[in-house]
XYZ file of C-alpha atoms in Angstrom:
624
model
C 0.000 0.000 0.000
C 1.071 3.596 -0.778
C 0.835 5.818 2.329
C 1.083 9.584 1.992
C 3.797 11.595 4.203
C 2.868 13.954 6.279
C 2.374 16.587 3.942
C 0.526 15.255 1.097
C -3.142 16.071 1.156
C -5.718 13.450 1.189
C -8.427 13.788 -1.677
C -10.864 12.197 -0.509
C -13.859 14.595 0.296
C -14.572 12.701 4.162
C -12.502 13.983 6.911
C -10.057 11.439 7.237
C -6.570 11.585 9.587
C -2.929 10.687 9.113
C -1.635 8.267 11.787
C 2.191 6.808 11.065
C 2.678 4.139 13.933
C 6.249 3.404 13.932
C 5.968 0.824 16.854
C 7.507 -2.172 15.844
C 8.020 -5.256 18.167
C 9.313 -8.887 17.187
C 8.649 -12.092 18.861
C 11.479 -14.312 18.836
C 10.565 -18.145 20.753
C 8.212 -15.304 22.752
C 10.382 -12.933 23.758
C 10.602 -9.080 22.189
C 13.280 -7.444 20.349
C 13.752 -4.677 18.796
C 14.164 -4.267 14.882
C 14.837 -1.261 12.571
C 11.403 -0.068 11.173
C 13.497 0.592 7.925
C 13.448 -3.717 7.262
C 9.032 -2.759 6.249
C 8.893 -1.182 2.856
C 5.903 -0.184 1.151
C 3.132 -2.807 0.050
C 0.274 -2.571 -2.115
C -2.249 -4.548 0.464
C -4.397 -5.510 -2.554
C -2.192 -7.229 -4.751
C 0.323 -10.169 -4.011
C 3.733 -10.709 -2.421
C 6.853 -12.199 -3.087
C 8.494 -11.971 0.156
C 6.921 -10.115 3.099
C 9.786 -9.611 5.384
C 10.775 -7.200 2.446
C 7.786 -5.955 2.047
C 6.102 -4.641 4.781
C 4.666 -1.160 5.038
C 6.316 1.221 7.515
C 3.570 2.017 9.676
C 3.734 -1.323 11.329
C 1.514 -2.180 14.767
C 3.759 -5.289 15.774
C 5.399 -7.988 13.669
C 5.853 -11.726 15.074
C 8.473 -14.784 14.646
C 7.954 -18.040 16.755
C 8.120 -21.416 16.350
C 5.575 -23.531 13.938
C 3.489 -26.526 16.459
C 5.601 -29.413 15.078
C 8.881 -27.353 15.645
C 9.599 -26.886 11.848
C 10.818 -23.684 10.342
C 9.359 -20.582 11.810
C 5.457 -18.992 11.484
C 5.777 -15.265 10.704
C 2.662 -12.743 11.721
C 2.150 -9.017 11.539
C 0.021 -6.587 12.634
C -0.332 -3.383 10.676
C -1.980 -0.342 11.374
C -3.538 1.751 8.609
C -2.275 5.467 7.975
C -5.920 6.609 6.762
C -8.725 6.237 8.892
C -12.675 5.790 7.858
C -15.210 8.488 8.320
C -17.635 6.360 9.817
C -17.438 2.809 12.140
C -18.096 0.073 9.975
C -20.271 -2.687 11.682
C -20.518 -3.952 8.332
C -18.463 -5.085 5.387
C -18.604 -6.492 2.199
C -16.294 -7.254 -0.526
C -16.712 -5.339 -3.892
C -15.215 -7.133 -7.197
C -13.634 -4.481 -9.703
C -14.790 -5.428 -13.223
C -11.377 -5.484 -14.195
C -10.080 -8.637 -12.680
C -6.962 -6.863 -13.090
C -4.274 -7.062 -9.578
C -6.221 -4.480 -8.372
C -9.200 -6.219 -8.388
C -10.887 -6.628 -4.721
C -9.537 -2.896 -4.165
C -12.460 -2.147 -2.455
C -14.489 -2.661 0.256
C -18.197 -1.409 1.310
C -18.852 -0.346 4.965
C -22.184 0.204 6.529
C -22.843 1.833 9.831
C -24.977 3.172 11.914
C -26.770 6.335 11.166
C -25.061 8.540 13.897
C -22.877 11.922 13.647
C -20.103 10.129 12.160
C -16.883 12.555 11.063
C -17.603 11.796 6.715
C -20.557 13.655 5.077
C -22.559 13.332 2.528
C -23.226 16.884 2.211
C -22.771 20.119 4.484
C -24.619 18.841 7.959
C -25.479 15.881 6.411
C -22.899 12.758 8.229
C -22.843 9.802 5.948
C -23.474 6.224 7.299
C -21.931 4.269 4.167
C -18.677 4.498 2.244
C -16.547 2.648 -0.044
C -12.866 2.455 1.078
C -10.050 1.918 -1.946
C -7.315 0.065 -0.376
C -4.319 0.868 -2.842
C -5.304 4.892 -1.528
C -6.729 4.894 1.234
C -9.336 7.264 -0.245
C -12.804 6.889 1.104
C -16.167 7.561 -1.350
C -19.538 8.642 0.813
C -22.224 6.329 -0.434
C -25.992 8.119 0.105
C -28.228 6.034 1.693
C -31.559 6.271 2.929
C -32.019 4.000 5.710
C -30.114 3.392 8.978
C -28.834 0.160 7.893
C -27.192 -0.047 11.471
C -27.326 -3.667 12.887
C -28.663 -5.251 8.836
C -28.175 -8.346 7.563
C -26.389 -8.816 4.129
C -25.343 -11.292 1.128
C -24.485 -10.994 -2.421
C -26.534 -12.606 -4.741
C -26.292 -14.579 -7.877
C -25.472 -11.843 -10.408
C -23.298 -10.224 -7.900
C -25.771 -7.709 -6.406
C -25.104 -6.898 -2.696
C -28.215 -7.162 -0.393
C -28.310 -5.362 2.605
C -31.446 -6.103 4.906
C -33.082 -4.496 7.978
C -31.549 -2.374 10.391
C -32.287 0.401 13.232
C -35.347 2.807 13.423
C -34.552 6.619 12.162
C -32.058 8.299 14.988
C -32.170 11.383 16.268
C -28.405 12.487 16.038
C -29.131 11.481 12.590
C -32.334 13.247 11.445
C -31.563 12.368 7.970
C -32.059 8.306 8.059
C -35.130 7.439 7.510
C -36.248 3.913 9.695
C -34.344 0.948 8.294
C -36.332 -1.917 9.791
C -38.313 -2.950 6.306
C -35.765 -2.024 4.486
C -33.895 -3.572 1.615
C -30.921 -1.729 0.126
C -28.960 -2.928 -3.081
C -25.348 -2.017 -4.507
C -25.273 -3.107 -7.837
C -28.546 -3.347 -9.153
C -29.096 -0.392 -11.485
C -27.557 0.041 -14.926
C -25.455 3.052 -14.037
C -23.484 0.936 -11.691
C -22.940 -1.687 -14.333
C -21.387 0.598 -16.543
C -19.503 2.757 -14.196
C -18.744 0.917 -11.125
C -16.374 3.393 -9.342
C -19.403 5.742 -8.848
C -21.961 2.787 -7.501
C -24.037 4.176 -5.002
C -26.554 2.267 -2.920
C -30.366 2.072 -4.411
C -33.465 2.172 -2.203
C -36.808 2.941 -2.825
C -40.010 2.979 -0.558
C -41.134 0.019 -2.536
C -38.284 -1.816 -1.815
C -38.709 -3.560 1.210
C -39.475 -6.608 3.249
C -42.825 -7.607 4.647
C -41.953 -7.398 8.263
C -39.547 -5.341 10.452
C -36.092 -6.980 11.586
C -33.481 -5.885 13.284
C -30.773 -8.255 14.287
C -31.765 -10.329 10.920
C -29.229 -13.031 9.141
C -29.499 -14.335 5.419
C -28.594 -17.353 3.525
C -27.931 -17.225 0.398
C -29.895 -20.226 -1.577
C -29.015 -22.968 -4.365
C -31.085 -20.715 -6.656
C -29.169 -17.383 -5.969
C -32.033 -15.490 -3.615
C -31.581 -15.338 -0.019
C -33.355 -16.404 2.963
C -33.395 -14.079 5.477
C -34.219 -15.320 9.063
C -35.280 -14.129 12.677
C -34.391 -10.661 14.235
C -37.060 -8.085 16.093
C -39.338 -5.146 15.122
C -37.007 -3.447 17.679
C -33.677 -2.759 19.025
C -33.305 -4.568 22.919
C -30.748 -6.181 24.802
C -32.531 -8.904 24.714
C -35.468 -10.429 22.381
C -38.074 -10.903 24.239
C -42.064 -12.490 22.945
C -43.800 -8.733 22.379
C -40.762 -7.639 20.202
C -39.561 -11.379 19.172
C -40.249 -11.841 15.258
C -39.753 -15.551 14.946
C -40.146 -15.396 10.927
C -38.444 -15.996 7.474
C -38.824 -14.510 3.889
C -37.151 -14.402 0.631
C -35.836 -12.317 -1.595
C -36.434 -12.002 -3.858
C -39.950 -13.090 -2.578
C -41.137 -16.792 -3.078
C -44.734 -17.817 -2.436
C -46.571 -14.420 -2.616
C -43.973 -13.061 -0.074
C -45.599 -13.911 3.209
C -43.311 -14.382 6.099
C -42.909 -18.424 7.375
C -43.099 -18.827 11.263
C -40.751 -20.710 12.467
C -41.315 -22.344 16.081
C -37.119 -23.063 16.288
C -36.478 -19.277 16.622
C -39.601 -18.497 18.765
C -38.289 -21.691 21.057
C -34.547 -19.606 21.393
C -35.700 -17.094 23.242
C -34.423 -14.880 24.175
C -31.263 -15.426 22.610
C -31.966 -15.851 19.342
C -30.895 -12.369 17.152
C -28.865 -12.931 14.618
C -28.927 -16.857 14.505
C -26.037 -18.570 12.775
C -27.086 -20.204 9.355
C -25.348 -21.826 6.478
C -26.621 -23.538 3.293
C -25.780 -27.226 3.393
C -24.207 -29.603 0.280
C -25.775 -31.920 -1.122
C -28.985 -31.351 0.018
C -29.339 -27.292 -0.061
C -31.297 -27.249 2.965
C -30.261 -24.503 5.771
C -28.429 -25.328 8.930
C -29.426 -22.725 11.474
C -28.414 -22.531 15.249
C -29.209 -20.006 18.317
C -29.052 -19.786 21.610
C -27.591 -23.243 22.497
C -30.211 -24.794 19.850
C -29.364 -26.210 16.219
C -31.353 -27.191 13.796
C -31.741 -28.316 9.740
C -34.004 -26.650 7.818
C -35.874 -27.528 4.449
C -36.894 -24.657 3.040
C -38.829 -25.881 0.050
C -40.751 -27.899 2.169
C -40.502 -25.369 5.540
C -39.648 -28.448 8.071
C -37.536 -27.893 10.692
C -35.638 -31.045 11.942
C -33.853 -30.170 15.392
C -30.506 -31.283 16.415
C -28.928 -31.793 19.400
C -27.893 -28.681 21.869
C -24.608 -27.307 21.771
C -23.163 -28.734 24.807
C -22.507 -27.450 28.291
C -25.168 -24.323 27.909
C -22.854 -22.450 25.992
C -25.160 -19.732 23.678
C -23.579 -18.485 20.010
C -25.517 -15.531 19.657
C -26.330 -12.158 20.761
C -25.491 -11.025 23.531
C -23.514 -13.835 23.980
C -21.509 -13.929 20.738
C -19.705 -16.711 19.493
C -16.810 -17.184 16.450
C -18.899 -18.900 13.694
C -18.134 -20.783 10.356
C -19.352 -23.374 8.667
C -15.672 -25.373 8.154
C -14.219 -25.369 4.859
C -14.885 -28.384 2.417
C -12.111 -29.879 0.843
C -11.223 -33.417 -1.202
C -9.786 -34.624 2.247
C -12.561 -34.399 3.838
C -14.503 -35.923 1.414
C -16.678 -32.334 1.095
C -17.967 -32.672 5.180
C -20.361 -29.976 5.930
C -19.810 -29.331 9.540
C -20.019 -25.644 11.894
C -17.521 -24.916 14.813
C -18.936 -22.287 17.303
C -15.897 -21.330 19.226
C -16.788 -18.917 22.288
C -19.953 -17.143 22.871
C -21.047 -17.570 26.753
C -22.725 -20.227 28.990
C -23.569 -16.683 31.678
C -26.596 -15.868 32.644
C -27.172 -13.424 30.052
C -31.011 -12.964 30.454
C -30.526 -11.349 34.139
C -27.173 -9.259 33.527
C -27.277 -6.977 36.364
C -25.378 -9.704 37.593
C -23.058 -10.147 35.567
C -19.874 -7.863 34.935
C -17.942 -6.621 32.114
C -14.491 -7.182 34.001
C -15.105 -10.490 35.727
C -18.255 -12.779 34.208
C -15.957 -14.633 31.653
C -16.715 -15.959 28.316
C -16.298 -19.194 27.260
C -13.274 -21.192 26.332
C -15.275 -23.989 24.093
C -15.467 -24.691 20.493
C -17.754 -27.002 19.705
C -18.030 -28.701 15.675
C -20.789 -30.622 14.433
C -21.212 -33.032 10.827
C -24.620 -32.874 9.431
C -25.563 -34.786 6.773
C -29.450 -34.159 5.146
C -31.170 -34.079 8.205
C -29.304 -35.786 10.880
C -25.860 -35.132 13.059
C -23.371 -37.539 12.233
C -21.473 -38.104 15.557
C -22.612 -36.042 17.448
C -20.739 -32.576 19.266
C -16.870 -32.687 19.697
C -15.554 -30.279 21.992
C -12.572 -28.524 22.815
C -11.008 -25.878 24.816
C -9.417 -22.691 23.156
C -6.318 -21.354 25.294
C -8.622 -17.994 26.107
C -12.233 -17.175 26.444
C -13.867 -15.259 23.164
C -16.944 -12.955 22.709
C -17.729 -11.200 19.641
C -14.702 -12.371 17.853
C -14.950 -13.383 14.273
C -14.115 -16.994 12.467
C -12.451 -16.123 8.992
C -11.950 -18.570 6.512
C -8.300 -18.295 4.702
C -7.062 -20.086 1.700
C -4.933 -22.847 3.441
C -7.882 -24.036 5.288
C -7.399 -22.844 8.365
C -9.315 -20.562 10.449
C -8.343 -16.870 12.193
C -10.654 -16.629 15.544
C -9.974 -12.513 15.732
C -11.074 -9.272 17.607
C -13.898 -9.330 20.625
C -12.898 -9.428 24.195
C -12.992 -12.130 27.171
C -15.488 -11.065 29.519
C -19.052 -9.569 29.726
C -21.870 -10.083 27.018
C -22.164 -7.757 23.609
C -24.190 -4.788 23.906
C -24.037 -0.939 25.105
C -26.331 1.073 27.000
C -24.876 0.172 30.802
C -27.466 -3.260 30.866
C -24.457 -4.946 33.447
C -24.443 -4.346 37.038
C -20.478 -3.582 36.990
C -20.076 -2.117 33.324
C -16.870 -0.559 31.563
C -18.664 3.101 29.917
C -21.230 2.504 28.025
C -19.732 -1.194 26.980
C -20.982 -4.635 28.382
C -18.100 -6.482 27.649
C -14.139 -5.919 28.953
C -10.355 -7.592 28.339
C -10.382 -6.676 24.670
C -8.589 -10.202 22.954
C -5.985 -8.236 21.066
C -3.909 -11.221 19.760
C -5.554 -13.464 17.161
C -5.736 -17.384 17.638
C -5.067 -19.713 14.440
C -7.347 -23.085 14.720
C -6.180 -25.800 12.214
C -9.618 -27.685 11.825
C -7.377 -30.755 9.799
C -4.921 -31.404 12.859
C -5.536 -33.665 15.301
C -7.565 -33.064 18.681
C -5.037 -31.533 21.198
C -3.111 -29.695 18.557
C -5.192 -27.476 16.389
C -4.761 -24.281 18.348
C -1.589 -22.211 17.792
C -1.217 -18.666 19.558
C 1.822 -17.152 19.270
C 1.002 -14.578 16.598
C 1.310 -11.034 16.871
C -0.944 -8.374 18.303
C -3.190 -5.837 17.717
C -2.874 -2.424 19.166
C -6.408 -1.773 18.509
C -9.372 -3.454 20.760
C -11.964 -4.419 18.295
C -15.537 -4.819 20.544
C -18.850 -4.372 19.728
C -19.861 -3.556 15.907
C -16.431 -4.474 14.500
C -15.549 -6.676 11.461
C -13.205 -8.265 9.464
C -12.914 -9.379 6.150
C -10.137 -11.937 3.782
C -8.788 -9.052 1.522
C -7.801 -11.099 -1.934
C -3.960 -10.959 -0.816
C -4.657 -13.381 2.372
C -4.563 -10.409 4.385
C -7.289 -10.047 7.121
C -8.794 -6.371 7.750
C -10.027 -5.356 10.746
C -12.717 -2.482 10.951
C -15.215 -1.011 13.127
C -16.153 -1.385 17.020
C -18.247 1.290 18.996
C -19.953 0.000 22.242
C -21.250 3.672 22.820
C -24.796 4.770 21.962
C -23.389 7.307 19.716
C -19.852 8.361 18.170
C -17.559 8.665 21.820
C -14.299 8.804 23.101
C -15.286 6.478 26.048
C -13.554 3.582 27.225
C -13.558 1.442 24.212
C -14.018 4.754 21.399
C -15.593 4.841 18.366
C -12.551 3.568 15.994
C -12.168 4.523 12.879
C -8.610 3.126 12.419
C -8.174 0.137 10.226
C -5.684 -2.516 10.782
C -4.520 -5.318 8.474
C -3.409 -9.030 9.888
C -0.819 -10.892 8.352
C -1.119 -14.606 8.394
C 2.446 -16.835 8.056
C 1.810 -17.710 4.414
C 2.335 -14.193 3.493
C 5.867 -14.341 4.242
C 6.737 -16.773 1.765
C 7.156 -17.102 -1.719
C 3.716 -17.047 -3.529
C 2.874 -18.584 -6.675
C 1.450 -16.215 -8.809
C -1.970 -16.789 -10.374
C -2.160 -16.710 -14.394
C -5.254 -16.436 -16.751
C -8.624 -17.969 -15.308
C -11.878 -18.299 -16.319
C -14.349 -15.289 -15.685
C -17.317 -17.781 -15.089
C -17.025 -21.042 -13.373
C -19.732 -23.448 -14.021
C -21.093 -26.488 -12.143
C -19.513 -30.028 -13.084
C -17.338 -28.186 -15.796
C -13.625 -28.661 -16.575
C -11.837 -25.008 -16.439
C -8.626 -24.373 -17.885
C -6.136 -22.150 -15.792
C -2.364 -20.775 -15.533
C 0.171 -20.699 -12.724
C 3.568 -19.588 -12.025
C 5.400 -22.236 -9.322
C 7.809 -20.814 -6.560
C 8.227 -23.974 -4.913
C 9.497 -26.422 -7.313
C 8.286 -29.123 -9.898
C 7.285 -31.308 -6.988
C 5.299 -28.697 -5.148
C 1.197 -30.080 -3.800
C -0.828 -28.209 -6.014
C -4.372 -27.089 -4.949
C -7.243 -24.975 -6.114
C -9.898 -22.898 -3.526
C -13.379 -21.049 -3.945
C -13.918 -19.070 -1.178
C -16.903 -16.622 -0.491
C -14.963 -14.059 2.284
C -19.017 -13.040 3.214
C -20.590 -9.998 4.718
C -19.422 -9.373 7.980
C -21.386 -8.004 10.609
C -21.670 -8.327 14.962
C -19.403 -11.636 14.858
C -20.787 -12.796 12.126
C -19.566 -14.054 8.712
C -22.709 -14.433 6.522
C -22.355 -16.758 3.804
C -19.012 -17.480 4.636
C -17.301 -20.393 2.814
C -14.531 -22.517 1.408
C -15.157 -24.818 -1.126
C -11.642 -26.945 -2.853
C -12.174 -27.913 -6.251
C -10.565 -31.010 -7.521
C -7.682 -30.634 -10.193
C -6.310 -32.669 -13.191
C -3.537 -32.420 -15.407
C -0.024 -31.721 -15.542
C 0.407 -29.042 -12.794
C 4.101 -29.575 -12.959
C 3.865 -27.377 -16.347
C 2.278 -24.201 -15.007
C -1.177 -25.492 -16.136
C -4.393 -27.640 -14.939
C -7.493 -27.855 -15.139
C -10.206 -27.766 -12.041
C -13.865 -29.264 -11.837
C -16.525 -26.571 -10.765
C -18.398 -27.006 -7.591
C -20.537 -30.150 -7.806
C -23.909 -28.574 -8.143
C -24.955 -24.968 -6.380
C -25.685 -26.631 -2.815
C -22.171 -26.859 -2.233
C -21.290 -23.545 -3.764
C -24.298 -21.139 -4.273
C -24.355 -18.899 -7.593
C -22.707 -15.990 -6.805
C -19.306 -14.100 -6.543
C -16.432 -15.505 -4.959
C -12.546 -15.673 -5.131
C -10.382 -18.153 -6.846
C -7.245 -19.564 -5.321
C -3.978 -21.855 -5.904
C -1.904 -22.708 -3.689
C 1.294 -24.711 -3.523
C 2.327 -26.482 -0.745
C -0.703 -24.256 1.082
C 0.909 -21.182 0.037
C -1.838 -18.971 -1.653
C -1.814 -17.109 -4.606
C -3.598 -14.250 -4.652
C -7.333 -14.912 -5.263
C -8.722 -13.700 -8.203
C -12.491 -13.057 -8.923
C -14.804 -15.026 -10.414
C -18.514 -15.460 -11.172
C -19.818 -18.964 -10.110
C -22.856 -19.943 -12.295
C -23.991 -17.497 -15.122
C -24.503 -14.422 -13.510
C -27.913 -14.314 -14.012
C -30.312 -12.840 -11.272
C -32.334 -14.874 -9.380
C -36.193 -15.873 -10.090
C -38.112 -13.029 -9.226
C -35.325 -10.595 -9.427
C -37.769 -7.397 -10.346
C -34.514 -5.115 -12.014
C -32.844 -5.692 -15.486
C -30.765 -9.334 -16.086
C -27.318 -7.885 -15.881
C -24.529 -8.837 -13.610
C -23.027 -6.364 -11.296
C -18.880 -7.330 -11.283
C -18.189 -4.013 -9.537
């Protein structure tokens, strides 16, 4: 990435602030050392490395060296602090795909947030609640929404189309959102995005909307490219409760006439059952959903809801008592498993928390993973104990398979708004987790944690997010336990700050020409450039990096495709998913790795691109 000196102006029109942190710390076997801050050089975070050591940006939070698990050659990790900061929080992001496909493709990122007196405006006294950030500038674009999409749900669908659902009632230190709770907000969908999308802005109209209110809302997206969107209230509380509780589901676009489905699984997870953890299953394409310490299968063609067995030892996965969710990645190894982990989240009493405190009322240390398989759990829970409790953090899915459990902190419950008897400001939770944990779903029982990674400077609570930029680079965003924009304890942060996993500090292979479309069953053709040598394990990923919101990774996913051919030549050819339960139509990023060292991931459109039935705008797909 290019950072600006001091001097240079910024052109963005938000407010935005220069911040050069020159920190740097190394951790040798665990112990810290010093090291010139001249060793980090400038780094385009979008595109691909050859060999990060080198190529680190000065500006560096903390950089890490310590031992791999098996006592091999050493896992690298940084931390990196961004020199720009947002004009807004960002409780929400999504990936955007430039058209281009070019290295900068995946430049870009959308945020959402809440519609508050944030520092960027839209226009004089107007403070904007969306932007688009450009990660090769660190230039910020105001998007001009309508709603308070504050606390939505979101997906891309299967031309590409971003979907944000429901959100928070009009403010008043916002007078200019209108109330969000119906509302259905697209980036993508109109032709003048299509043709130009560097000037995209969000669409909304007062037609556009769902049939009932939700707040607190998650989505699936569907074998046929809609969504499903499930659960949430008809208004913000700390808790659901029956008179607010909206224990529904819907499409879009609508099936059936559009009439919200009850569904006696969410009204039964009360009261914690706000954004409920779903995930379409393979093979089958029905939806696994789970909340409170309930799980269930769901066929939504035929709405039946077959329960599964409780996560074990009380522990609830979802608001206020946030767990780390994904549904595990799928790979030939595993003979294409479809199983969740929940890792964290709280067994507390969270529906009485006057007696429970930020400082002291721990979170928990288990992460549970379950098969399913049609309708049934195959084997029922495993557990295991991370090496630190985790609320609110965030499972992300990166190429090699492995998982980053990120951000939140280690005591309390999520929230603001003082609900604990012994609070920290306006924030429920305290302990901030500022050092990532890597969980190696593949390794054996005992062994799949591995901690020694660097650390953030920056504690990432309540309405934070992350994202898998297309370099293998994790971004951090967001966090504001405050009713409104505040310097309190835990501040409204605006910074942004980039995690480097250990595969970015080695030789990558480099990506060649791939196909633009991926279809189901096909054979695809693609190039490669080897760093390892001729005898190198060659692998190829899908991965859908999601729409990240409150914990939560929706539509999250890692799909391996299998490969033939002579990848010893710089070529091969890959199978598409099997058929759209295991990968749904839609965007997504392409990956090779050798010996589990990525490539950069390059977009790609799985299926046709067409919209999906009932999809009431033009047929064209959105690749901005």
């Amino acid at each position: 990435m290019i950072f600006p000196t001091r001097g240079q102006a910024h052109t963005s029109s938000v407010v935005c602030f220069l911040t050069l942190v020159l920190l740097v710390v190394v951790a040798v076997h665990g112990s810290p050392i010093g090291v010139d801050p001249k060793l980090f050089k400038s780094a385009n975070l979008s595109q691909s490395f050859e060999s990060m050591p080198n190529n680190i940006s000065e500006g560096l939070g903390s950089f890490a060296v310590a031992n791999r698990p098996n006592g091999s050659h050493p896992i690298q990790s940084a931390f990196h602090i961004e020199a720009h900061k947002l004009g807004i929080g960002a409780s929400e992001l999504q990936r955007l795909l430039d058209k281009s496909r070019l290295k900068t493709s995946g430049d870009y990122v959308a945020c959402y947030d809440k519609a508050e007196n944030n520092v960027a405006q839209v226009a004089p006294g107007k403070s904007a609640w969306g932007q688009v950030y450009t990660f090769s500038t660190g230039a910020s674009r105001n998007l001009n929404l309508l709603t308070n999409s504050f606390c939505a749900g979101g997906s891309a669908i299967s031309n590409g189309v971003i979907v944000s659902v429901g959100g928070n009632p009009s403010e008043k230190s916002n007078r200019w959102a209108w109330d969000g709770l119906t509302a259905i907000r697209l980036y993508g969908s109109t032709d003048a995005c299509r043709s130009n999308p560097k000037q995209c802005d969000v669409y909304e109209a007062p037609s556009l909307k769902m049939r009932s209110k939700r707040w607190y809302a998650s989505t699936t997206r569907l074998q046929d490219g809609s969504i499903l969107i499930s659960g949430g209230s008809i208004s913000g509380a700390y808790t659901n409760r029956p008179k607010i509780d909206n224990p529904t589901q819907e499409f879009w676009p609508p099936k059936n006439g559009g009439a919200p489905i009850y569904s006696q699984f969410l009204r039964d997870a009360l009261k914690t059952n706000l954004f409920p953890f779903t995930a379409l299953l393979a093979r089958t394409g029905h939806v696994f959903m789970a909340a409170n310490s309930h799980a269930m299968i769901y066929d939504w063609v035929n709405n039946v809801e077959h329960r599964l067995p409780d996560i074990p030892n009380g522990v609830k996965i979802n608001y206020p008592a946030t767990a780390a969710t994904t549904l595990l990645p799928m790979t030939v190894a595993n003979d294409f498993a479809t199983e969740v982990l929940f890792c964290g989240g709280s067994a507390q009493d969270v529906d009485h928390p006057w007696k429970l405190s930020a400082k002291t009322s721990m979170a928990s240390t288990q992460c549970a993973r379950l098969v399913v398989d049609g309708t049934r759990a195959l084997g029922g829970w495993k557990v295991e104990e991370m090496p630190e409790p985790r609320l609110m953090a965030n499972a992300v899915l990166i190429p090699d398979g492995k998982v980053i459990l990120i951000n939140g902190a280690q005591a309390g419950v999520a929230g603001y708004g003082q609900h604990l008897g012994d609070h920290l400001g306006d924030s429920n939770a305290g302990i901030p987790n500022y050092r990532p944990t890597l969980y190696n779903p593949a390794a054996v029982s005992g062994s799949r944690f591995f901690t020694n990674l660097a650390s953030s400077r920056i504690a990432r609570m309540y309405h934070s997010s992350v994202l898998l930029l297309p370099s293998g680079i994790i971004v951090a965003a967001g966090s504001n336990p405050n009713q409104d924009v505040s310097i309190g304890p835990y501040p409204t942060e605006l910074r942004l700050d980039f995690f480097w996993p250990s595969y970015a500090f080695s030789p990558r292979p480099d990506l060649g020409m791939i196909p633009t479309h991926i279809n189901y069953g096909v054979h695809h053709d693609l190039t490669f450039t080897r760093k390892a040598g001729a005898s190198s394990t060659i692998r190829v990923v899908l991965i859908d990096t999601g729409f990240s919101t409150h914990g939560l990774q929706m539509n999250q996913r890692l799909l391996e495709l299998r490969v033939s051919g002579s990848p010893e030549v710089g070529s091969l050819s890959f199978i598409g998913p099997q058929d759209t339960t295991y990968y749904p139509p839609g965007p997504g990023r392409l990956w090779i790795l050798e010996n589990d060292i990525p490539s950069m991931g390059k977009r790609v459109m799985v299926g046709s691109g067409a919209p999906p039935p009932g999809y009431p705008f033009g047929a064209g797909e959105f690749t901005g």
